[in-house]
């Protein structure tokens, strides 16, 4: 199976969400990591001392719209999130990974993104 986030350039360029604009450099972001498949940048409204968003370069609006072909890229996002957590000094105390899917879950930007949060204690269940 190939992992080619730009294999569907029509969808990529048609991505008119905020994160599509960040991916194209139309809106600035505090980027902490980038490779050919994903971009990671600090959340503008951090909910913890470390709050990084990891997004695929391929335009997937939300997790529930991901296809089976997206499984490699979804795994990639988690591995990169974990690597960033280590770089941010979160490996010892731990961190939280969150994906909001849909309005009821609090998704406000419809370009799939993984929240990496750390540097404080978190309660469970989430609010
Ligand atoms: P969600 O609610 O799960 O869709 O998360 C969207 C996140 O995006 C939210 O935590 C705030 C963040 N965000 C919104 N606008 C911007 C922006 O312009 N720049 C950055 N870096 N983050 C943003």
Coordinates of C-alpha atoms and ligand atoms in Angstrom, one line a residue:
X1 CA 0.0 0.0 0.0
X2 CA 1.3 3.4 -0.9
X3 CA 1.3 6.4 1.5
X4 CA 0.9 9.4 -0.7
X5 CA -0.9 12.3 1.0
X6 CA -0.9 14.3 -2.2
X7 CA -2.3 11.5 -4.4
X8 CA -5.6 13.4 -4.7
X9 CA -4.4 17.0 -5.4
X10 CA -7.9 18.2 -6.2
X11 CA -9.0 17.5 -2.6
X12 CA -5.7 18.9 -1.2
X13 CA -6.0 22.3 -3.0
X14 CA -9.8 22.5 -2.4
X15 CA -9.2 22.3 1.3
X16 CA -10.6 25.7 2.3
X17 CA -10.4 25.1 6.1
X18 CA -8.2 27.0 8.5
X19 CA -5.8 24.1 8.6
X20 CA -5.7 23.9 4.8
X21 CA -4.6 27.6 4.8
X22 CA -1.9 26.8 7.4
X23 CA -0.7 23.9 5.3
X24 CA -0.4 26.2 2.2
X25 CA 1.4 28.8 4.3
X26 CA -1.5 31.3 3.9
X27 CA -1.8 31.6 7.7
X28 CA 1.2 31.5 9.9
X29 CA 1.6 28.8 12.6
X30 CA 4.2 27.9 15.2
X31 CA 5.4 24.7 13.5
X32 CA 7.1 22.1 15.7
X33 CA 7.4 19.3 13.1
X34 CA 6.8 18.6 9.4
X35 CA 7.3 15.7 7.0
X36 CA 5.8 14.8 3.7
X37 CA 2.7 13.4 5.4
X38 CA 1.9 15.7 8.3
X39 CA 2.4 19.0 9.9
X40 CA 2.4 19.7 13.7
X41 CA 2.0 23.2 15.2
X42 CA 1.1 24.8 18.5
X43 CA -2.6 25.4 19.2
X44 CA -3.4 29.1 19.2
X45 CA -5.6 28.6 22.4
X46 CA -3.5 26.1 24.5
X47 CA -5.4 24.0 27.0
X48 CA -2.3 22.8 28.7
X49 CA 1.4 23.9 28.9
X50 CA 2.0 21.8 25.8
X51 CA -0.8 21.7 23.2
X52 CA 0.2 20.7 19.7
X53 CA -2.0 19.8 16.8
X54 CA -0.9 17.1 14.3
X55 CA -2.7 17.2 11.0
X56 CA -2.4 15.0 7.9
X57 CA -1.4 16.8 4.7
X58 CA -4.1 14.8 3.0
X59 CA -7.5 16.5 3.4
X60 CA -9.6 14.3 5.6
X61 CA -12.4 16.4 7.2
X62 CA -13.0 14.2 10.2
X63 CA -12.0 10.8 11.6
X64 CA -15.4 9.3 10.7
X65 CA -14.7 10.2 7.0
X66 CA -11.3 8.3 7.0
X67 CA -11.2 5.3 4.7
X68 CA -9.4 2.0 5.2
X69 CA -6.6 3.4 2.9
X70 CA -6.0 6.1 5.5
X71 CA -4.9 3.6 8.1
X72 CA -1.2 4.2 7.5
X73 CA -1.5 7.9 7.7
X74 CA -3.6 7.7 10.9
X75 CA -1.0 5.5 12.5
X76 CA 1.7 7.9 11.3
X77 CA -0.1 10.8 13.1
X78 CA 0.0 8.9 16.4
X79 CA 3.6 7.9 16.1
X80 CA 4.6 11.5 15.3
X81 CA 2.5 12.7 18.2
X82 CA 4.4 10.4 20.5
X83 CA 7.7 11.5 19.2
X84 CA 6.8 15.2 19.7
X85 CA 5.6 14.3 23.2
X86 CA 9.1 12.9 24.0
X87 CA 10.8 16.0 22.5
X88 CA 8.6 18.3 24.6
X89 CA 9.7 16.4 27.7
X90 CA 6.4 14.6 28.3
X91 CA 7.6 11.0 28.1
X92 CA 8.0 10.6 31.9
X93 CA 4.8 12.1 33.2
X94 CA 2.6 11.1 30.2
X95 CA 0.3 13.1 27.9
X96 CA -3.1 13.0 26.4
X97 CA -4.1 12.4 22.8
X98 CA -7.5 13.6 21.7
X99 CA -9.5 13.6 18.4
X100 CA -12.8 15.5 18.3
X101 CA -15.1 14.1 15.6
X102 CA -18.1 16.3 14.8
X103 CA -19.8 19.2 16.4
X104 CA -21.1 17.4 19.5
X105 CA -17.6 16.2 20.3
X106 CA -16.4 19.8 20.0
X107 CA -14.8 19.7 16.5
X108 CA -14.6 23.2 15.2
X109 CA -12.1 22.9 12.4
X110 CA -13.1 20.3 9.8
X111 CA -9.7 19.1 8.9
X112 CA -8.8 16.0 10.9
X113 CA -6.4 16.8 13.7
X114 CA -4.8 15.1 16.7
X115 CA -4.5 17.1 19.9
X116 CA -1.4 16.4 21.9
X117 CA -1.8 17.8 25.4
X118 CA 0.7 17.6 28.3
X119 CA 2.4 19.3 31.2
X120 CA -0.5 19.1 33.7
X121 CA -2.8 16.6 35.2
X122 CA -6.0 15.7 33.3
X123 CA -9.2 14.4 34.7
X124 CA -11.3 11.5 33.5
X125 CA -14.0 11.4 32.1
X126 CA -13.4 14.5 29.9
X127 CA -16.1 17.2 30.2
Ligands
LIG1 P1 -11.2 21.2 17.5 O1 -12.1 22.0 18.5 O2 -10.9 19.8 18.0 O3 -11.7 21.3 16.1 O4 -9.8 21.9 17.6 C1 -9.4 23.0 16.8 C2 -8.3 23.7 17.5 O5 -7.7 24.6 16.6 C3 -8.6 24.5 18.7 O6 -8.0 23.9 19.9 C4 -8.0 25.9 18.5 C5 -7.1 25.7 17.3 N1 -7.1 26.8 16.4 C6 -8.1 27.5 15.9 N2 -7.7 28.5 15.1 C7 -6.3 28.3 15.1 C8 -5.3 29.1 14.4 O7 -5.5 30.0 13.6 N3 -4.0 28.7 14.6 C9 -3.7 27.6 15.5 N4 -2.4 27.3 15.6 N5 -4.7 26.9 16.1 C10 -5.9 27.3 15.9

